[in-house]
């Protein structure tokens, strides 16, 4: 084996880091990598998930772009695996494939009323405010009182974007339609619900502190939630992150409130039971049960039921991966089943209920589709290192493609009439968006419609 022809599907951080790590790794063979993404722009959730008012994190795009700009990875944007390209195509042209397709849809919230009009998945809203081309351009921001369910950073992002004054978002890269929508929002109160106590949240301290600094927004916390038990006190004393979170909230408990025109309420020990119908099939309220610490770091229901009127609800209870045609999928966990990145299929002798315990040679996974939708961008780097280690060690078991020449895949995409975009295309789009931003005195204005993105990328 003198050369590894590798396809990577997914140009988010996981896919780009995997390519970079392989190119820099000690190995006895040459490498040629093609990176595919179904979007015309690379960077996955860094572009289409990270909130626009987090420019420092968005700035990771610069580091990812530096990797691509080195010129040793071919990029094919606007190519959808499963539609434009199949696993059989990849077997014909490559020695191996790494799937780095992430997780973009919302995990289900299984309570009555979750499908009422006005109940939205956080992932859909995030895709809207980050200008994802495959989501509607308008968003119904008609509610004054809104509930957000979840106690992780996505819940904080969604709450912050809902309650922040649109003028404070104007300097960011939000698309024009998003600014217009947020500017017209009548929201006054956002209520964030978590089943457990303040010392069990999954917020990171930096993101939590940030909501306390929003212009003209009061943070409302409730004294009843801070009657800590031994487990909570031990968490504050023994975990630096929890210590800082407690410190931030302690400061909020002492703050004067009442002057701001908008409020962000944090409700802990609150287990949502039902989203209430307003009588017309729309969200009209939320019913929850007060919980209490169980003494071991968990919570139990107290039987005390409470209600609150709301007109919209956002479910920020996690993301979930999507299956890819011809690739094994673990429906329970929403991931491609794998052992340290080596994709596993079911034991064929055990039928459809068999365990995923047979290595599917030539097929690898990395990032959120490998591990599940938890963790920060940096974690996808260690993920990629593990996957690449196995890819290199498995050299004897790679596929033996019949047409590995670099031109062959280009000819295939051309023959199918696919309007793929390359790295030059990304540069064109990037320059165009920066120029739009500059003309309006803003960082960047994102182009949203897919066809327009492709046209600009292709210089048409
Ligand atoms: C709302 C939100 C905010 C976040 N904020 C932060 C933050 O502030 N800081 C931080 O460190 N982390 C943050 N994260 C986490 C971070 O985004 C993830 O850790 C990281 O993006 C996961 O990388 P990935 O490459 O596995 O997946 P992704 O980033 O999702 O990339 C997957 C890529 O695969 C492509 N793809 C999917 N299906 C196909 C297909 N069929 N064919 C071709 N291509 C396909 C997608 O278009 C995408 O480009 C946030 C996540 C979310 C959801």
Short mmCIF file of N, CA, C and O and ligand atoms in Angstrom, two decimals, residues 8-17 36-51 54 56-58 60 76 78-85 99-104 122-123 126-127 129-130 132 134 153-155 157-158 160 204 207 318-319 322-325 366-380 383 450, ligand 1:
data_model
loop_
_atom_site.label_atom_id
_atom_site.label_comp_id
_atom_site.label_asym_id
_atom_site.label_seq_id
_atom_site.Cartn_x
_atom_site.Cartn_y
_atom_site.Cartn_z
N UNK A 8 -13.70 11.75 3.77
CA UNK A 8 -14.26 12.15 5.07
C UNK A 8 -15.59 12.81 4.76
O UNK A 8 -15.67 13.72 3.93
N UNK A 9 -16.65 12.33 5.41
CA UNK A 9 -17.98 12.89 5.17
C UNK A 9 -18.33 13.76 6.38
O UNK A 9 -18.50 13.25 7.49
N UNK A 10 -18.42 15.06 6.15
CA UNK A 10 -18.69 16.01 7.24
C UNK A 10 -17.50 16.92 7.42
O UNK A 10 -16.42 16.48 7.84
N UNK A 11 -17.67 18.21 7.07
CA UNK A 11 -16.57 19.18 7.18
C UNK A 11 -16.75 20.08 8.39
O UNK A 11 -16.47 21.27 8.36
N UNK A 12 -17.28 19.49 9.49
CA UNK A 12 -17.31 20.21 10.77
C UNK A 12 -15.94 20.07 11.42
O UNK A 12 -14.99 19.55 10.80
N UNK A 13 -15.81 20.52 12.67
CA UNK A 13 -14.49 20.42 13.32
C UNK A 13 -13.97 19.00 13.37
O UNK A 13 -12.78 18.77 13.14
N UNK A 14 -14.85 18.01 13.62
CA UNK A 14 -14.37 16.63 13.74
C UNK A 14 -13.74 16.15 12.44
O UNK A 14 -12.67 15.54 12.45
N UNK A 15 -14.39 16.43 11.32
CA UNK A 15 -13.86 15.98 10.03
C UNK A 15 -12.57 16.70 9.69
O UNK A 15 -11.60 16.08 9.21
N UNK A 16 -12.52 18.00 9.94
CA UNK A 16 -11.31 18.76 9.59
C UNK A 16 -10.14 18.36 10.49
O UNK A 16 -9.01 18.16 10.03
N UNK A 17 -10.41 18.20 11.79
CA UNK A 17 -9.32 17.77 12.69
C UNK A 17 -8.81 16.38 12.29
O UNK A 17 -7.61 16.11 12.33
N UNK A 36 -16.08 15.82 2.17
CA UNK A 36 -17.40 16.13 1.60
C UNK A 36 -18.30 16.75 2.67
O UNK A 36 -18.26 16.35 3.83
N UNK A 37 -19.12 17.70 2.26
CA UNK A 37 -20.15 18.21 3.18
C UNK A 37 -21.42 18.51 2.40
O UNK A 37 -21.36 18.95 1.25
N UNK A 38 -22.55 18.27 3.04
CA UNK A 38 -23.79 18.52 2.30
C UNK A 38 -24.12 20.00 2.24
O UNK A 38 -24.95 20.43 1.45
N UNK A 39 -23.42 20.82 3.03
CA UNK A 39 -23.63 22.26 2.94
C UNK A 39 -22.58 22.89 2.02
O UNK A 39 -21.47 22.39 1.92
N UNK A 40 -22.93 24.02 1.40
CA UNK A 40 -21.94 24.68 0.55
C UNK A 40 -20.84 25.37 1.34
O UNK A 40 -19.87 25.84 0.76
N UNK A 41 -20.99 25.47 2.67
CA UNK A 41 -19.95 26.08 3.50
C UNK A 41 -19.47 25.06 4.53
O UNK A 41 -20.28 24.32 5.07
N UNK A 42 -18.18 25.00 4.81
CA UNK A 42 -17.70 24.06 5.81
C UNK A 42 -17.90 24.58 7.25
O UNK A 42 -18.53 25.60 7.45
N UNK A 43 -17.38 23.83 8.21
CA UNK A 43 -17.28 24.17 9.64
C UNK A 43 -18.47 23.73 10.48
O UNK A 43 -18.51 23.99 11.68
N UNK A 44 -19.47 23.07 9.92
CA UNK A 44 -20.53 22.44 10.70
C UNK A 44 -21.14 23.36 11.74
O UNK A 44 -21.50 24.51 11.44
N UNK A 45 -21.24 22.85 12.96
CA UNK A 45 -21.94 23.62 14.01
C UNK A 45 -21.15 24.83 14.48
O UNK A 45 -21.68 25.65 15.22
N UNK A 46 -19.90 24.95 14.09
CA UNK A 46 -19.19 26.19 14.47
C UNK A 46 -19.83 27.34 13.70
O UNK A 46 -20.04 28.43 14.23
N UNK A 47 -20.21 27.07 12.46
CA UNK A 47 -20.91 28.10 11.68
C UNK A 47 -22.42 28.09 11.96
O UNK A 47 -23.04 29.14 12.01
N UNK A 48 -23.00 26.88 12.16
CA UNK A 48 -24.46 26.77 12.23
C UNK A 48 -24.98 26.31 13.60
O UNK A 48 -26.07 25.77 13.68
N UNK A 49 -24.21 26.49 14.66
CA UNK A 49 -24.66 26.08 15.99
C UNK A 49 -24.20 27.10 17.03
O UNK A 49 -25.01 27.66 17.76
N UNK A 50 -22.91 27.38 17.05
CA UNK A 50 -22.36 28.36 17.99
C UNK A 50 -23.08 29.69 17.79
O UNK A 50 -23.30 30.12 16.65
N UNK A 51 -23.48 30.30 18.90
CA UNK A 51 -24.30 31.52 18.82
C UNK A 51 -23.51 32.67 18.19
O UNK A 51 -22.30 32.80 18.41
N UNK A 54 -21.06 34.92 20.09
CA UNK A 54 -19.85 34.32 20.67
C UNK A 54 -18.72 34.35 19.65
O UNK A 54 -18.28 33.32 19.14
N UNK A 56 -15.62 34.80 19.84
CA UNK A 56 -14.36 34.12 20.17
C UNK A 56 -14.42 32.65 19.72
O UNK A 56 -13.48 32.11 19.14
N UNK A 57 -15.58 32.03 19.98
CA UNK A 57 -15.72 30.61 19.60
C UNK A 57 -15.87 30.51 18.07
O UNK A 57 -15.29 29.64 17.43
N UNK A 58 -16.66 31.44 17.49
CA UNK A 58 -16.78 31.45 16.03
C UNK A 58 -15.40 31.56 15.39
O UNK A 58 -15.16 31.09 14.29
N UNK A 60 -12.85 30.05 15.96
CA UNK A 60 -12.19 28.74 15.72
C UNK A 60 -12.20 28.44 14.23
O UNK A 60 -11.36 27.71 13.71
N UNK A 76 -15.23 19.17 -1.08
CA UNK A 76 -16.39 19.10 -1.98
C UNK A 76 -17.63 19.49 -1.16
O UNK A 76 -18.16 18.65 -0.41
N UNK A 78 -21.66 20.99 -0.77
CA UNK A 78 -22.94 20.81 -1.48
C UNK A 78 -23.07 19.39 -2.05
O UNK A 78 -23.71 19.20 -3.08
N UNK A 79 -22.44 18.42 -1.39
CA UNK A 79 -22.54 17.01 -1.80
C UNK A 79 -23.12 16.23 -0.63
O UNK A 79 -22.50 16.15 0.44
N UNK A 80 -24.32 15.70 -0.84
CA UNK A 80 -25.01 15.03 0.28
C UNK A 80 -24.77 13.54 0.25
O UNK A 80 -25.17 12.87 -0.70
N UNK A 81 -24.11 13.05 1.31
CA UNK A 81 -23.94 11.60 1.39
C UNK A 81 -25.32 10.99 1.57
O UNK A 81 -26.13 11.46 2.36
N UNK A 82 -25.58 9.91 0.82
CA UNK A 82 -26.89 9.24 0.91
C UNK A 82 -27.81 9.67 -0.22
O UNK A 82 -28.76 8.98 -0.54
N UNK A 83 -27.52 10.82 -0.84
CA UNK A 83 -28.33 11.28 -1.98
C UNK A 83 -27.41 11.42 -3.21
O UNK A 83 -27.62 10.76 -4.21
N UNK A 84 -26.39 12.25 -3.09
CA UNK A 84 -25.50 12.47 -4.23
C UNK A 84 -24.42 11.39 -4.31
O UNK A 84 -23.85 11.16 -5.38
N UNK A 85 -24.13 10.79 -3.16
CA UNK A 85 -23.00 9.86 -3.06
C UNK A 85 -23.41 8.74 -2.11
O UNK A 85 -23.97 9.02 -1.04
N UNK A 99 -16.84 8.90 8.81
CA UNK A 99 -18.06 9.69 8.92
C UNK A 99 -17.91 10.64 10.11
O UNK A 99 -17.61 10.23 11.23
N UNK A 100 -18.13 11.94 9.83
CA UNK A 100 -18.04 12.98 10.86
C UNK A 100 -19.26 13.89 10.68
O UNK A 100 -19.13 15.10 10.55
N UNK A 101 -20.43 13.25 10.65
CA UNK A 101 -21.65 13.97 10.26
C UNK A 101 -22.38 14.65 11.42
O UNK A 101 -23.44 15.25 11.20
N UNK A 102 -21.83 14.55 12.63
CA UNK A 102 -22.39 15.32 13.74
C UNK A 102 -23.81 14.91 14.13
O UNK A 102 -24.26 13.80 13.84
N UNK A 103 -24.50 15.84 14.77
CA UNK A 103 -25.88 15.60 15.21
C UNK A 103 -26.59 16.93 15.10
O UNK A 103 -26.14 17.92 15.69
N UNK A 104 -27.67 16.98 14.33
CA UNK A 104 -28.29 18.30 14.11
C UNK A 104 -29.74 18.38 14.52
O UNK A 104 -30.32 19.45 14.52
N UNK A 122 -34.98 23.32 20.10
CA UNK A 122 -33.89 24.31 20.15
C UNK A 122 -33.06 24.26 18.87
O UNK A 122 -32.64 25.29 18.35
N UNK A 123 -32.83 23.04 18.36
CA UNK A 123 -31.97 22.90 17.18
C UNK A 123 -32.55 23.66 15.98
O UNK A 123 -31.81 24.25 15.19
N UNK A 126 -31.95 27.39 16.66
CA UNK A 126 -30.53 27.70 16.47
C UNK A 126 -30.22 27.76 14.97
O UNK A 126 -29.53 28.68 14.49
N UNK A 127 -30.76 26.80 14.21
CA UNK A 127 -30.50 26.78 12.76
C UNK A 127 -31.06 28.03 12.11
O UNK A 127 -30.47 28.58 11.17
N UNK A 129 -31.49 31.09 13.67
CA UNK A 129 -30.76 32.33 13.98
C UNK A 129 -29.33 32.29 13.45
O UNK A 129 -28.70 33.33 13.29
N UNK A 130 -28.81 31.07 13.16
CA UNK A 130 -27.46 30.99 12.59
C UNK A 130 -27.50 30.91 11.06
O UNK A 130 -26.47 30.68 10.42
N UNK A 132 -28.99 28.77 8.79
CA UNK A 132 -28.81 27.48 8.09
C UNK A 132 -29.70 27.47 6.84
O UNK A 132 -30.89 27.78 6.93
N UNK A 134 -31.16 25.19 5.16
CA UNK A 134 -32.26 24.22 5.02
C UNK A 134 -33.40 24.46 6.00
O UNK A 134 -34.25 23.57 6.19
N UNK A 153 -25.80 24.32 27.99
CA UNK A 153 -25.42 25.56 27.31
C UNK A 153 -26.34 25.91 26.14
O UNK A 153 -26.52 27.08 25.82
N UNK A 154 -26.93 24.88 25.47
CA UNK A 154 -27.83 25.20 24.37
C UNK A 154 -29.06 25.92 24.91
O UNK A 154 -29.55 26.89 24.31
N UNK A 155 -29.55 25.49 26.08
CA UNK A 155 -30.69 26.18 26.71
C UNK A 155 -30.31 27.64 27.00
O UNK A 155 -31.12 28.56 26.81
N UNK A 157 -28.00 29.42 25.36
CA UNK A 157 -27.89 30.13 24.07
C UNK A 157 -29.27 30.56 23.59
O UNK A 157 -29.47 31.70 23.16
N UNK A 158 -30.21 29.59 23.63
CA UNK A 158 -31.57 29.87 23.14
C UNK A 158 -32.21 30.97 23.99
O UNK A 158 -32.80 31.93 23.46
N UNK A 160 -30.77 33.26 25.80
CA UNK A 160 -30.09 34.55 25.60
C UNK A 160 -30.51 35.19 24.29
O UNK A 160 -30.79 36.38 24.23
N UNK A 204 -21.86 25.98 31.51
CA UNK A 204 -20.48 26.28 31.88
C UNK A 204 -20.46 27.67 32.52
O UNK A 204 -21.30 28.53 32.18
N UNK A 207 -20.67 30.90 30.27
CA UNK A 207 -21.96 31.16 29.61
C UNK A 207 -23.01 31.60 30.62
O UNK A 207 -23.88 32.41 30.31
N UNK A 318 -31.26 18.34 24.34
CA UNK A 318 -30.19 17.58 23.71
C UNK A 318 -30.38 17.45 22.21
O UNK A 318 -31.47 17.63 21.69
N UNK A 319 -29.26 17.16 21.55
CA UNK A 319 -29.28 16.91 20.11
C UNK A 319 -29.28 15.39 19.88
O UNK A 319 -29.08 14.61 20.81
N UNK A 322 -28.43 11.47 13.14
CA UNK A 322 -29.35 10.93 12.13
C UNK A 322 -28.68 9.76 11.41
O UNK A 322 -27.47 9.80 11.16
N UNK A 323 -29.48 8.74 11.03
CA UNK A 323 -28.89 7.60 10.32
C UNK A 323 -28.45 7.96 8.92
O UNK A 323 -29.00 8.88 8.30
N UNK A 324 -27.44 7.26 8.42
CA UNK A 324 -26.94 7.47 7.06
C UNK A 324 -27.16 6.18 6.28
O UNK A 324 -26.87 5.10 6.81
N UNK A 325 -27.66 6.27 5.03
CA UNK A 325 -27.95 5.05 4.27
C UNK A 325 -26.71 4.16 4.12
O UNK A 325 -25.62 4.64 3.79
N UNK A 366 -16.12 9.72 13.68
CA UNK A 366 -15.50 10.63 14.65
C UNK A 366 -16.44 11.79 14.97
O UNK A 366 -17.39 12.06 14.23
N UNK A 367 -16.19 12.47 16.10
CA UNK A 367 -17.02 13.63 16.49
C UNK A 367 -18.33 13.21 17.11
O UNK A 367 -18.45 12.13 17.69
N UNK A 368 -19.33 14.07 17.00
CA UNK A 368 -20.60 13.83 17.68
C UNK A 368 -21.32 12.58 17.19
O UNK A 368 -22.03 11.95 17.92
N UNK A 369 -21.13 12.20 15.92
CA UNK A 369 -21.83 11.01 15.42
C UNK A 369 -21.15 9.75 15.97
O UNK A 369 -21.73 8.67 15.96
N UNK A 370 -19.94 9.89 16.47
CA UNK A 370 -19.23 8.76 17.07
C UNK A 370 -19.55 8.64 18.56
O UNK A 370 -19.74 7.56 19.10
N UNK A 371 -19.63 9.78 19.23
CA UNK A 371 -19.61 9.81 20.69
C UNK A 371 -20.93 10.26 21.29
O UNK A 371 -21.18 10.14 22.47
N UNK A 372 -21.79 10.84 20.43
CA UNK A 372 -23.02 11.44 20.95
C UNK A 372 -22.82 12.93 21.12
O UNK A 372 -21.68 13.41 21.17
N UNK A 373 -23.94 13.69 21.16
CA UNK A 373 -23.85 15.15 21.10
C UNK A 373 -23.52 15.80 22.44
O UNK A 373 -24.30 16.55 22.99
N UNK A 374 -22.36 15.49 22.97
CA UNK A 374 -21.90 16.17 24.17
C UNK A 374 -20.46 16.61 23.98
O UNK A 374 -19.71 15.96 23.25
N UNK A 375 -20.10 17.67 24.63
CA UNK A 375 -18.71 18.09 24.60
C UNK A 375 -18.48 19.26 23.66
O UNK A 375 -19.30 19.56 22.79
N UNK A 376 -17.36 19.90 23.91
CA UNK A 376 -17.02 21.12 23.18
C UNK A 376 -16.23 20.79 21.92
O UNK A 376 -15.84 19.65 21.68
N UNK A 377 -15.99 21.84 21.14
CA UNK A 377 -15.29 21.66 19.86
C UNK A 377 -13.93 20.98 20.09
O UNK A 377 -13.56 20.07 19.35
N UNK A 378 -13.23 21.40 21.15
CA UNK A 378 -11.90 20.84 21.45
C UNK A 378 -11.94 19.33 21.62
O UNK A 378 -10.97 18.63 21.27
N UNK A 379 -13.06 18.80 22.13
CA UNK A 379 -13.13 17.34 22.35
C UNK A 379 -13.09 16.56 21.04
O UNK A 379 -12.72 15.39 21.03
N UNK A 380 -13.50 17.21 19.95
CA UNK A 380 -13.52 16.47 18.68
C UNK A 380 -12.08 16.21 18.20
O UNK A 380 -11.86 15.34 17.36
N UNK A 383 -11.04 12.95 19.94
CA UNK A 383 -11.82 11.94 19.22
C UNK A 383 -11.13 11.52 17.94
O UNK A 383 -11.00 10.34 17.62
N UNK A 450 -29.58 28.33 -0.08
CA UNK A 450 -28.57 27.39 -0.59
C UNK A 450 -28.15 27.73 -2.03
O UNK A 450 -26.96 27.78 -2.34
C1 LIG B 1 -26.29 25.28 19.73
C2 LIG B 1 -24.87 24.83 19.96
C3 LIG B 1 -23.94 25.70 20.46
C4 LIG B 1 -22.63 25.27 20.68
N1 LIG B 1 -21.74 26.16 21.19
C5 LIG B 1 -20.48 25.75 21.45
C6 LIG B 1 -19.53 26.67 22.00
O1 LIG B 1 -19.84 27.83 22.27
N2 LIG B 1 -18.26 26.19 22.22
C7 LIG B 1 -17.89 24.90 21.91
O2 LIG B 1 -16.72 24.53 22.10
N3 LIG B 1 -18.77 24.02 21.40
C8 LIG B 1 -20.05 24.41 21.16
N4 LIG B 1 -20.94 23.52 20.65
C9 LIG B 1 -20.49 22.14 20.39
C10 LIG B 1 -19.80 22.00 19.02
O3 LIG B 1 -20.58 22.63 18.04
C11 LIG B 1 -19.59 20.51 18.71
O4 LIG B 1 -18.73 19.97 19.70
C12 LIG B 1 -18.95 20.26 17.35
O5 LIG B 1 -19.50 21.07 16.35
C13 LIG B 1 -19.13 18.80 16.92
O6 LIG B 1 -18.41 18.63 15.75
P1 LIG B 1 -18.75 17.56 14.61
O7 LIG B 1 -17.77 17.84 13.53
O8 LIG B 1 -18.83 16.21 15.21
O9 LIG B 1 -20.24 17.90 14.12
P2 LIG B 1 -20.79 19.14 13.29
O10 LIG B 1 -20.16 20.39 13.73
O11 LIG B 1 -22.27 19.03 13.37
O12 LIG B 1 -20.33 18.87 11.79
C14 LIG B 1 -20.92 17.84 11.02
C15 LIG B 1 -20.85 18.18 9.54
O13 LIG B 1 -21.35 17.06 8.80
C16 LIG B 1 -22.15 17.52 7.73
N5 LIG B 1 -23.09 16.47 7.35
C17 LIG B 1 -24.10 15.95 8.08
N6 LIG B 1 -24.77 15.03 7.38
C18 LIG B 1 -24.17 14.94 6.17
C19 LIG B 1 -24.41 14.16 5.00
N7 LIG B 1 -25.40 13.27 4.93
N8 LIG B 1 -23.59 14.33 3.92
C20 LIG B 1 -22.57 15.23 3.96
N9 LIG B 1 -22.31 15.99 5.05
C21 LIG B 1 -23.09 15.85 6.14
C22 LIG B 1 -22.83 18.75 8.31
O14 LIG B 1 -23.27 19.64 7.28
C23 LIG B 1 -21.72 19.37 9.16
O15 LIG B 1 -20.96 20.31 8.42
C24 LIG B 1 -22.25 23.93 20.40
C25 LIG B 1 -23.20 23.05 19.87
C26 LIG B 1 -24.49 23.48 19.66
C27 LIG B 1 -25.50 22.51 19.12
#
